[in-house]
Amino acid sequence: MDRIKVIEVKEDILANNDRAAQALRERLHDEKTLLINLMSSPGSGKTTLLSATLDALANELAIGVMEADVDSDVDAYTVQDHGARAVQLHTGGMCHLDAAMCEQGLRELGTDGLDLVFIENVGNLICPAEFDTGAAKRVMILSTPEGHDKPLKYPLMFEVSDLIIVSKIDVAEHFDFRLDELEKNVRLRNPNATIVPLSAKTGEGMDVWLDWLRQEVRSWQA
């Protein structure tokens, strides 16, 4: 009996995507536009955080936002109302963005004059972690109602993230959320990740997040 040839399709897809992502990252570096991939579960507070960030940096940085969702354009209108240049990306049922989708979105958005572009990725903790979008930095948001054990359940998301925002920290006590346990669990997966607890509602911790963004933009444009 002839041996069946096995083709690792996912490996090929990821390799092609990685090449496209690196080319996009290099182009954006030449253009001095910092692209940040913002990932989280649905309901973690991505849009609320982006709105507060846009308000705080309105007089400092020119910012664009690519909103990714299976359907709807609600979030794009929300961030546009807060001063961002915005475009909505409908993924047609796909649970993530890849480099080609981001390239298309950036063409529609236009990066001329923009210091910073956020990708608000599709809300889930699995697929977005697997695909390089061409972003310079990956930021993951974990809300306190989700629990401090998520790094153990979704390790890849925490392994690939440069910065982990613990959102809704103002209500942590109501959900038996332990920041020290979260930090311990993150360190098992990613000892180099920066962890920033904050509340976009009360403003607690926002200064740390904003200073991180300012520094990353300066470094990218240097």
PDB file of C-alpha atoms in Angstrom:
ATOM      1  CA  MET A   1       0.000   0.000   0.000  1.00  0.00           C
ATOM      2  CA  ASP A   2       1.351   3.429  -0.964  1.00  0.00           C
ATOM      3  CA  ARG A   3       2.151   5.700   1.926  1.00  0.00           C
ATOM      4  CA  ILE A   4      -0.117   8.735   2.191  1.00  0.00           C
ATOM      5  CA  LYS A   5       1.672  12.072   2.022  1.00  0.00           C
ATOM      6  CA  VAL A   6       0.875  14.332   4.970  1.00  0.00           C
ATOM      7  CA  ILE A   7       0.924  18.087   4.418  1.00  0.00           C
ATOM      8  CA  GLU A   8       1.155  20.355   7.451  1.00  0.00           C
ATOM      9  CA  VAL A   9      -1.222  23.041   6.194  1.00  0.00           C
ATOM     10  CA  LYS A  10      -1.315  25.098   9.389  1.00  0.00           C
ATOM     11  CA  GLU A  11       2.486  25.250   9.510  1.00  0.00           C
ATOM     12  CA  ASP A  12       2.616  26.556   5.931  1.00  0.00           C
ATOM     13  CA  ILE A  13      -0.123  29.100   6.605  1.00  0.00           C
ATOM     14  CA  LEU A  14       1.642  30.427   9.699  1.00  0.00           C
ATOM     15  CA  ALA A  15       5.006  30.586   7.934  1.00  0.00           C
ATOM     16  CA  ASN A  16       3.550  32.592   5.050  1.00  0.00           C
ATOM     17  CA  ASN A  17       1.781  34.869   7.493  1.00  0.00           C
ATOM     18  CA  ASP A  18       4.963  35.427   9.500  1.00  0.00           C
ATOM     19  CA  ARG A  19       6.807  36.566   6.383  1.00  0.00           C
ATOM     20  CA  ALA A  20       4.020  38.985   5.471  1.00  0.00           C
ATOM     21  CA  ALA A  21       3.898  40.266   9.048  1.00  0.00           C
ATOM     22  CA  GLN A  22       7.624  40.979   9.148  1.00  0.00           C
ATOM     23  CA  ALA A  23       7.442  42.889   5.859  1.00  0.00           C
ATOM     24  CA  LEU A  24       4.562  44.975   7.190  1.00  0.00           C
ATOM     25  CA  ARG A  25       6.407  45.657  10.452  1.00  0.00           C
ATOM     26  CA  GLU A  26       9.481  46.870   8.563  1.00  0.00           C
ATOM     27  CA  ARG A  27       7.403  49.167   6.370  1.00  0.00           C
ATOM     28  CA  LEU A  28       5.639  50.685   9.370  1.00  0.00           C
ATOM     29  CA  HIS A  29       8.975  51.223  11.069  1.00  0.00           C
ATOM     30  CA  ASP A  30      10.168  53.170   8.039  1.00  0.00           C
ATOM     31  CA  GLU A  31       6.956  55.201   8.208  1.00  0.00           C
ATOM     32  CA  LYS A  32       7.420  55.717  11.972  1.00  0.00           C
ATOM     33  CA  THR A  33       3.929  54.425  12.726  1.00  0.00           C
ATOM     34  CA  LEU A  34       3.733  52.136  15.768  1.00  0.00           C
ATOM     35  CA  LEU A  35       1.187  49.306  15.414  1.00  0.00           C
ATOM     36  CA  ILE A  36      -0.114  47.686  18.603  1.00  0.00           C
ATOM     37  CA  ASN A  37      -2.203  44.519  18.625  1.00  0.00           C
ATOM     38  CA  LEU A  38      -4.749  44.703  21.457  1.00  0.00           C
ATOM     39  CA  MET A  39      -6.188  41.288  22.388  1.00  0.00           C
ATOM     40  CA  SER A  40      -8.625  40.010  25.007  1.00  0.00           C
ATOM     41  CA  SER A  41     -11.835  38.138  25.706  1.00  0.00           C
ATOM     42  CA  PRO A  42     -15.156  39.809  24.833  1.00  0.00           C
ATOM     43  CA  GLY A  43     -16.234  42.207  27.549  1.00  0.00           C
ATOM     44  CA  SER A  44     -12.773  42.820  28.999  1.00  0.00           C
ATOM     45  CA  GLY A  45     -12.998  46.568  28.394  1.00  0.00           C
ATOM     46  CA  LYS A  46     -10.927  47.033  25.211  1.00  0.00           C
ATOM     47  CA  THR A  47     -13.112  49.780  23.771  1.00  0.00           C
ATOM     48  CA  THR A  48     -13.488  51.525  27.131  1.00  0.00           C
ATOM     49  CA  LEU A  49      -9.717  51.524  27.581  1.00  0.00           C
ATOM     50  CA  LEU A  50      -9.152  52.778  24.031  1.00  0.00           C
ATOM     51  CA  SER A  51     -11.656  55.594  24.532  1.00  0.00           C
ATOM     52  CA  ALA A  52      -9.929  56.733  27.736  1.00  0.00           C
ATOM     53  CA  THR A  53      -6.530  56.439  26.047  1.00  0.00           C
ATOM     54  CA  LEU A  54      -7.619  58.513  23.060  1.00  0.00           C
ATOM     55  CA  ASP A  55      -8.968  61.235  25.350  1.00  0.00           C
ATOM     56  CA  ALA A  56      -5.756  61.326  27.378  1.00  0.00           C
ATOM     57  CA  LEU A  57      -3.397  61.471  24.383  1.00  0.00           C
ATOM     58  CA  ALA A  58      -5.497  63.666  22.101  1.00  0.00           C
ATOM     59  CA  ASN A  59      -3.060  66.588  22.222  1.00  0.00           C
ATOM     60  CA  GLU A  60       0.094  64.455  22.033  1.00  0.00           C
ATOM     61  CA  LEU A  61      -0.247  61.721  19.414  1.00  0.00           C
ATOM     62  CA  ALA A  62      -2.115  61.168  16.162  1.00  0.00           C
ATOM     63  CA  ILE A  63      -3.865  57.827  16.631  1.00  0.00           C
ATOM     64  CA  GLY A  64      -5.758  55.440  14.381  1.00  0.00           C
ATOM     65  CA  VAL A  65      -7.793  52.377  15.316  1.00  0.00           C
ATOM     66  CA  MET A  66      -8.668  49.270  13.315  1.00  0.00           C
ATOM     67  CA  GLU A  67     -11.702  47.610  14.873  1.00  0.00           C
ATOM     68  CA  ALA A  68     -12.021  43.896  14.092  1.00  0.00           C
ATOM     69  CA  ASP A  69     -15.252  41.992  14.611  1.00  0.00           C
ATOM     70  CA  VAL A  70     -17.311  39.254  13.050  1.00  0.00           C
ATOM     71  CA  ASP A  71     -20.029  41.838  12.425  1.00  0.00           C
ATOM     72  CA  SER A  72     -21.195  45.296  13.606  1.00  0.00           C
ATOM     73  CA  ASP A  73     -19.474  48.672  13.455  1.00  0.00           C
ATOM     74  CA  VAL A  74     -20.446  49.962  16.895  1.00  0.00           C
ATOM     75  CA  ASP A  75     -16.905  50.061  18.277  1.00  0.00           C
ATOM     76  CA  ALA A  76     -15.518  51.946  15.257  1.00  0.00           C
ATOM     77  CA  TYR A  77     -18.053  54.717  15.743  1.00  0.00           C
ATOM     78  CA  THR A  78     -17.259  54.804  19.467  1.00  0.00           C
ATOM     79  CA  VAL A  79     -13.516  55.365  19.022  1.00  0.00           C
ATOM     80  CA  GLN A  80     -14.146  57.799  16.169  1.00  0.00           C
ATOM     81  CA  ASP A  81     -16.228  59.886  18.565  1.00  0.00           C
ATOM     82  CA  HIS A  82     -13.136  60.043  20.778  1.00  0.00           C
ATOM     83  CA  GLY A  83     -11.011  61.538  18.019  1.00  0.00           C
ATOM     84  CA  ALA A  84      -9.401  58.512  16.376  1.00  0.00           C
ATOM     85  CA  ARG A  85      -9.144  57.863  12.663  1.00  0.00           C
ATOM     86  CA  ALA A  86     -11.052  54.580  12.498  1.00  0.00           C
ATOM     87  CA  VAL A  87     -11.889  51.709  10.173  1.00  0.00           C
ATOM     88  CA  GLN A  88     -14.022  48.627  10.824  1.00  0.00           C
ATOM     89  CA  LEU A  89     -12.788  45.205   9.697  1.00  0.00           C
ATOM     90  CA  HIS A  90     -15.377  42.442   9.342  1.00  0.00           C
ATOM     91  CA  THR A  91     -13.677  39.056   9.463  1.00  0.00           C
ATOM     92  CA  GLY A  92     -16.463  37.051   7.826  1.00  0.00           C
ATOM     93  CA  GLY A  93     -16.690  34.644  10.743  1.00  0.00           C
ATOM     94  CA  MET A  94     -12.957  34.273  11.316  1.00  0.00           C
ATOM     95  CA  CYS A  95     -11.887  34.515  14.947  1.00  0.00           C
ATOM     96  CA  HIS A  96      -8.683  36.507  14.397  1.00  0.00           C
ATOM     97  CA  LEU A  97      -6.811  38.942  12.181  1.00  0.00           C
ATOM     98  CA  ASP A  98      -3.714  38.020  10.221  1.00  0.00           C
ATOM     99  CA  ALA A  99      -1.063  40.133   8.497  1.00  0.00           C
ATOM    100  CA  ALA A 100      -2.892  40.312   5.156  1.00  0.00           C
ATOM    101  CA  MET A 101      -6.088  41.537   6.823  1.00  0.00           C
ATOM    102  CA  CYS A 102      -4.143  44.184   8.723  1.00  0.00           C
ATOM    103  CA  GLU A 103      -2.385  45.277   5.545  1.00  0.00           C
ATOM    104  CA  GLN A 104      -5.751  45.758   3.888  1.00  0.00           C
ATOM    105  CA  GLY A 105      -7.108  47.609   6.899  1.00  0.00           C
ATOM    106  CA  LEU A 106      -4.112  49.937   7.032  1.00  0.00           C
ATOM    107  CA  ARG A 107      -4.546  50.796   3.363  1.00  0.00           C
ATOM    108  CA  GLU A 108      -8.124  51.850   4.052  1.00  0.00           C
ATOM    109  CA  LEU A 109      -7.227  53.638   7.272  1.00  0.00           C
ATOM    110  CA  GLY A 110      -4.211  55.452   5.842  1.00  0.00           C
ATOM    111  CA  THR A 111      -1.153  55.790   8.051  1.00  0.00           C
ATOM    112  CA  ASP A 112       0.033  59.196   6.816  1.00  0.00           C
ATOM    113  CA  GLY A 113       0.622  61.407   9.825  1.00  0.00           C
ATOM    114  CA  LEU A 114      -0.266  58.729  12.380  1.00  0.00           C
ATOM    115  CA  ASP A 115       2.090  58.068  15.290  1.00  0.00           C
ATOM    116  CA  LEU A 116       0.185  55.110  16.647  1.00  0.00           C
ATOM    117  CA  VAL A 117      -2.373  52.594  15.370  1.00  0.00           C
ATOM    118  CA  PHE A 118      -4.259  50.156  17.576  1.00  0.00           C
ATOM    119  CA  ILE A 119      -5.704  46.878  16.347  1.00  0.00           C
ATOM    120  CA  GLU A 120      -8.709  45.998  18.481  1.00  0.00           C
ATOM    121  CA  ASN A 121      -8.585  42.303  17.649  1.00  0.00           C
ATOM    122  CA  VAL A 122     -11.488  39.858  17.661  1.00  0.00           C
ATOM    123  CA  GLY A 123     -12.431  38.965  21.224  1.00  0.00           C
ATOM    124  CA  ASN A 124     -11.088  35.575  22.265  1.00  0.00           C
ATOM    125  CA  LEU A 125      -8.006  34.202  23.989  1.00  0.00           C
ATOM    126  CA  ILE A 126      -6.965  31.540  21.473  1.00  0.00           C
ATOM    127  CA  CYS A 127      -6.840  32.401  17.757  1.00  0.00           C
ATOM    128  CA  PRO A 128      -5.463  35.982  17.946  1.00  0.00           C
ATOM    129  CA  ALA A 129      -2.435  34.701  19.870  1.00  0.00           C
ATOM    130  CA  GLU A 130      -1.452  32.377  17.012  1.00  0.00           C
ATOM    131  CA  PHE A 131      -1.245  34.948  14.202  1.00  0.00           C
ATOM    132  CA  ASP A 132       1.381  37.658  13.847  1.00  0.00           C
ATOM    133  CA  THR A 133      -0.419  40.747  12.544  1.00  0.00           C
ATOM    134  CA  GLY A 134       2.691  42.785  11.829  1.00  0.00           C
ATOM    135  CA  ALA A 135       2.282  44.737  15.062  1.00  0.00           C
ATOM    136  CA  ALA A 136       5.386  45.928  16.880  1.00  0.00           C
ATOM    137  CA  LYS A 137       3.874  45.118  20.264  1.00  0.00           C
ATOM    138  CA  ARG A 138       1.182  42.780  21.535  1.00  0.00           C
ATOM    139  CA  VAL A 139      -0.919  43.905  24.484  1.00  0.00           C
ATOM    140  CA  MET A 140      -3.345  41.578  26.227  1.00  0.00           C
ATOM    141  CA  ILE A 141      -6.188  42.717  28.501  1.00  0.00           C
ATOM    142  CA  LEU A 142      -7.444  40.468  31.298  1.00  0.00           C
ATOM    143  CA  SER A 143     -10.403  41.781  33.285  1.00  0.00           C
ATOM    144  CA  THR A 144     -10.655  40.881  36.954  1.00  0.00           C
ATOM    145  CA  PRO A 145     -14.036  39.083  36.568  1.00  0.00           C
ATOM    146  CA  GLU A 146     -12.259  36.541  34.320  1.00  0.00           C
ATOM    147  CA  GLY A 147     -10.102  35.281  37.184  1.00  0.00           C
ATOM    148  CA  HIS A 148      -6.395  35.051  37.978  1.00  0.00           C
ATOM    149  CA  ASP A 149      -6.067  31.506  36.589  1.00  0.00           C
ATOM    150  CA  LYS A 150      -6.358  32.422  32.889  1.00  0.00           C
ATOM    151  CA  PRO A 151      -2.581  32.193  32.179  1.00  0.00           C
ATOM    152  CA  LEU A 152      -2.816  28.514  33.098  1.00  0.00           C
ATOM    153  CA  LYS A 153      -5.771  27.909  30.773  1.00  0.00           C
ATOM    154  CA  TYR A 154      -4.679  30.008  27.777  1.00  0.00           C
ATOM    155  CA  PRO A 155      -0.876  29.928  27.970  1.00  0.00           C
ATOM    156  CA  LEU A 156      -0.028  31.062  24.437  1.00  0.00           C
ATOM    157  CA  MET A 157      -1.861  34.360  24.787  1.00  0.00           C
ATOM    158  CA  PHE A 158       0.227  35.229  27.824  1.00  0.00           C
ATOM    159  CA  GLU A 159       3.452  33.909  26.301  1.00  0.00           C
ATOM    160  CA  VAL A 160       3.278  36.183  23.236  1.00  0.00           C
ATOM    161  CA  SER A 161       2.164  39.377  24.995  1.00  0.00           C
ATOM    162  CA  ASP A 162       4.634  42.168  25.712  1.00  0.00           C
ATOM    163  CA  LEU A 163       2.327  43.895  28.161  1.00  0.00           C
ATOM    164  CA  ILE A 164      -0.615  42.527  30.141  1.00  0.00           C
ATOM    165  CA  ILE A 165      -3.239  44.958  31.352  1.00  0.00           C
ATOM    166  CA  VAL A 166      -5.356  43.849  34.311  1.00  0.00           C
ATOM    167  CA  SER A 167      -8.519  45.838  33.707  1.00  0.00           C
ATOM    168  CA  LYS A 168     -11.409  46.645  36.049  1.00  0.00           C
ATOM    169  CA  ILE A 169      -9.018  46.532  38.990  1.00  0.00           C
ATOM    170  CA  ASP A 170     -11.435  48.764  40.920  1.00  0.00           C
ATOM    171  CA  VAL A 171     -13.859  45.823  41.292  1.00  0.00           C
ATOM    172  CA  ALA A 172     -11.299  43.062  41.872  1.00  0.00           C
ATOM    173  CA  GLU A 173     -12.383  42.395  45.442  1.00  0.00           C
ATOM    174  CA  HIS A 174     -15.916  41.570  44.318  1.00  0.00           C
ATOM    175  CA  PHE A 175     -14.658  38.713  42.138  1.00  0.00           C
ATOM    176  CA  ASP A 176     -12.114  37.193  44.527  1.00  0.00           C
ATOM    177  CA  PHE A 177      -9.390  38.222  42.092  1.00  0.00           C
ATOM    178  CA  ARG A 178      -5.843  38.006  43.460  1.00  0.00           C
ATOM    179  CA  LEU A 179      -3.290  40.118  41.648  1.00  0.00           C
ATOM    180  CA  ASP A 180      -0.372  38.287  43.286  1.00  0.00           C
ATOM    181  CA  GLU A 181      -1.674  34.955  41.969  1.00  0.00           C
ATOM    182  CA  LEU A 182      -2.142  36.403  38.504  1.00  0.00           C
ATOM    183  CA  GLU A 183       1.433  37.706  38.498  1.00  0.00           C
ATOM    184  CA  LYS A 184       2.747  34.312  39.625  1.00  0.00           C
ATOM    185  CA  ASN A 185       0.787  32.525  36.891  1.00  0.00           C
ATOM    186  CA  VAL A 186       1.959  34.984  34.224  1.00  0.00           C
ATOM    187  CA  ARG A 187       5.606  34.550  35.259  1.00  0.00           C
ATOM    188  CA  LEU A 188       5.297  30.805  34.669  1.00  0.00           C
ATOM    189  CA  ARG A 189       4.549  31.579  31.010  1.00  0.00           C
ATOM    190  CA  ASN A 190       6.291  34.876  30.377  1.00  0.00           C
ATOM    191  CA  PRO A 191       8.869  36.165  32.872  1.00  0.00           C
ATOM    192  CA  ASN A 192       9.513  39.300  30.795  1.00  0.00           C
ATOM    193  CA  ALA A 193       5.962  40.602  30.391  1.00  0.00           C
ATOM    194  CA  THR A 194       5.045  43.939  31.944  1.00  0.00           C
ATOM    195  CA  ILE A 195       1.873  43.766  34.067  1.00  0.00           C
ATOM    196  CA  VAL A 196      -0.214  46.904  34.541  1.00  0.00           C
ATOM    197  CA  PRO A 197      -3.322  46.836  36.764  1.00  0.00           C
ATOM    198  CA  LEU A 198      -5.677  49.688  35.933  1.00  0.00           C
ATOM    199  CA  SER A 199      -9.222  50.971  35.799  1.00  0.00           C
ATOM    200  CA  ALA A 200     -10.268  53.037  32.796  1.00  0.00           C
ATOM    201  CA  LYS A 201     -13.334  54.059  34.789  1.00  0.00           C
ATOM    202  CA  THR A 202     -11.575  55.504  37.858  1.00  0.00           C
ATOM    203  CA  GLY A 203      -8.240  56.326  36.217  1.00  0.00           C
ATOM    204  CA  GLU A 204      -6.226  54.129  38.562  1.00  0.00           C
ATOM    205  CA  GLY A 205      -3.078  52.919  36.810  1.00  0.00           C
ATOM    206  CA  MET A 206      -3.791  54.801  33.585  1.00  0.00           C
ATOM    207  CA  ASP A 207      -0.657  56.923  33.975  1.00  0.00           C
ATOM    208  CA  VAL A 208       1.534  53.783  33.831  1.00  0.00           C
ATOM    209  CA  TRP A 209      -0.179  52.611  30.628  1.00  0.00           C
ATOM    210  CA  LEU A 210       0.041  56.038  28.997  1.00  0.00           C
ATOM    211  CA  ASP A 211       3.713  56.425  29.886  1.00  0.00           C
ATOM    212  CA  TRP A 212       4.412  52.990  28.396  1.00  0.00           C
ATOM    213  CA  LEU A 213       2.729  54.044  25.150  1.00  0.00           C
ATOM    214  CA  ARG A 214       4.648  57.325  24.996  1.00  0.00           C
ATOM    215  CA  GLN A 215       7.945  55.515  25.480  1.00  0.00           C
ATOM    216  CA  GLU A 216       7.155  52.882  22.857  1.00  0.00           C
ATOM    217  CA  VAL A 217       6.246  55.551  20.302  1.00  0.00           C
ATOM    218  CA  ARG A 218       9.447  57.484  21.023  1.00  0.00           C
ATOM    219  CA  SER A 219      11.560  54.348  20.668  1.00  0.00           C
ATOM    220  CA  TRP A 220       9.831  53.345  17.417  1.00  0.00           C
ATOM    221  CA  GLN A 221      10.321  56.778  15.883  1.00  0.00           C
ATOM    222  CA  ALA A 222      13.919  57.258  17.040  1.00  0.00           C
TER     223      ALA A 222
END
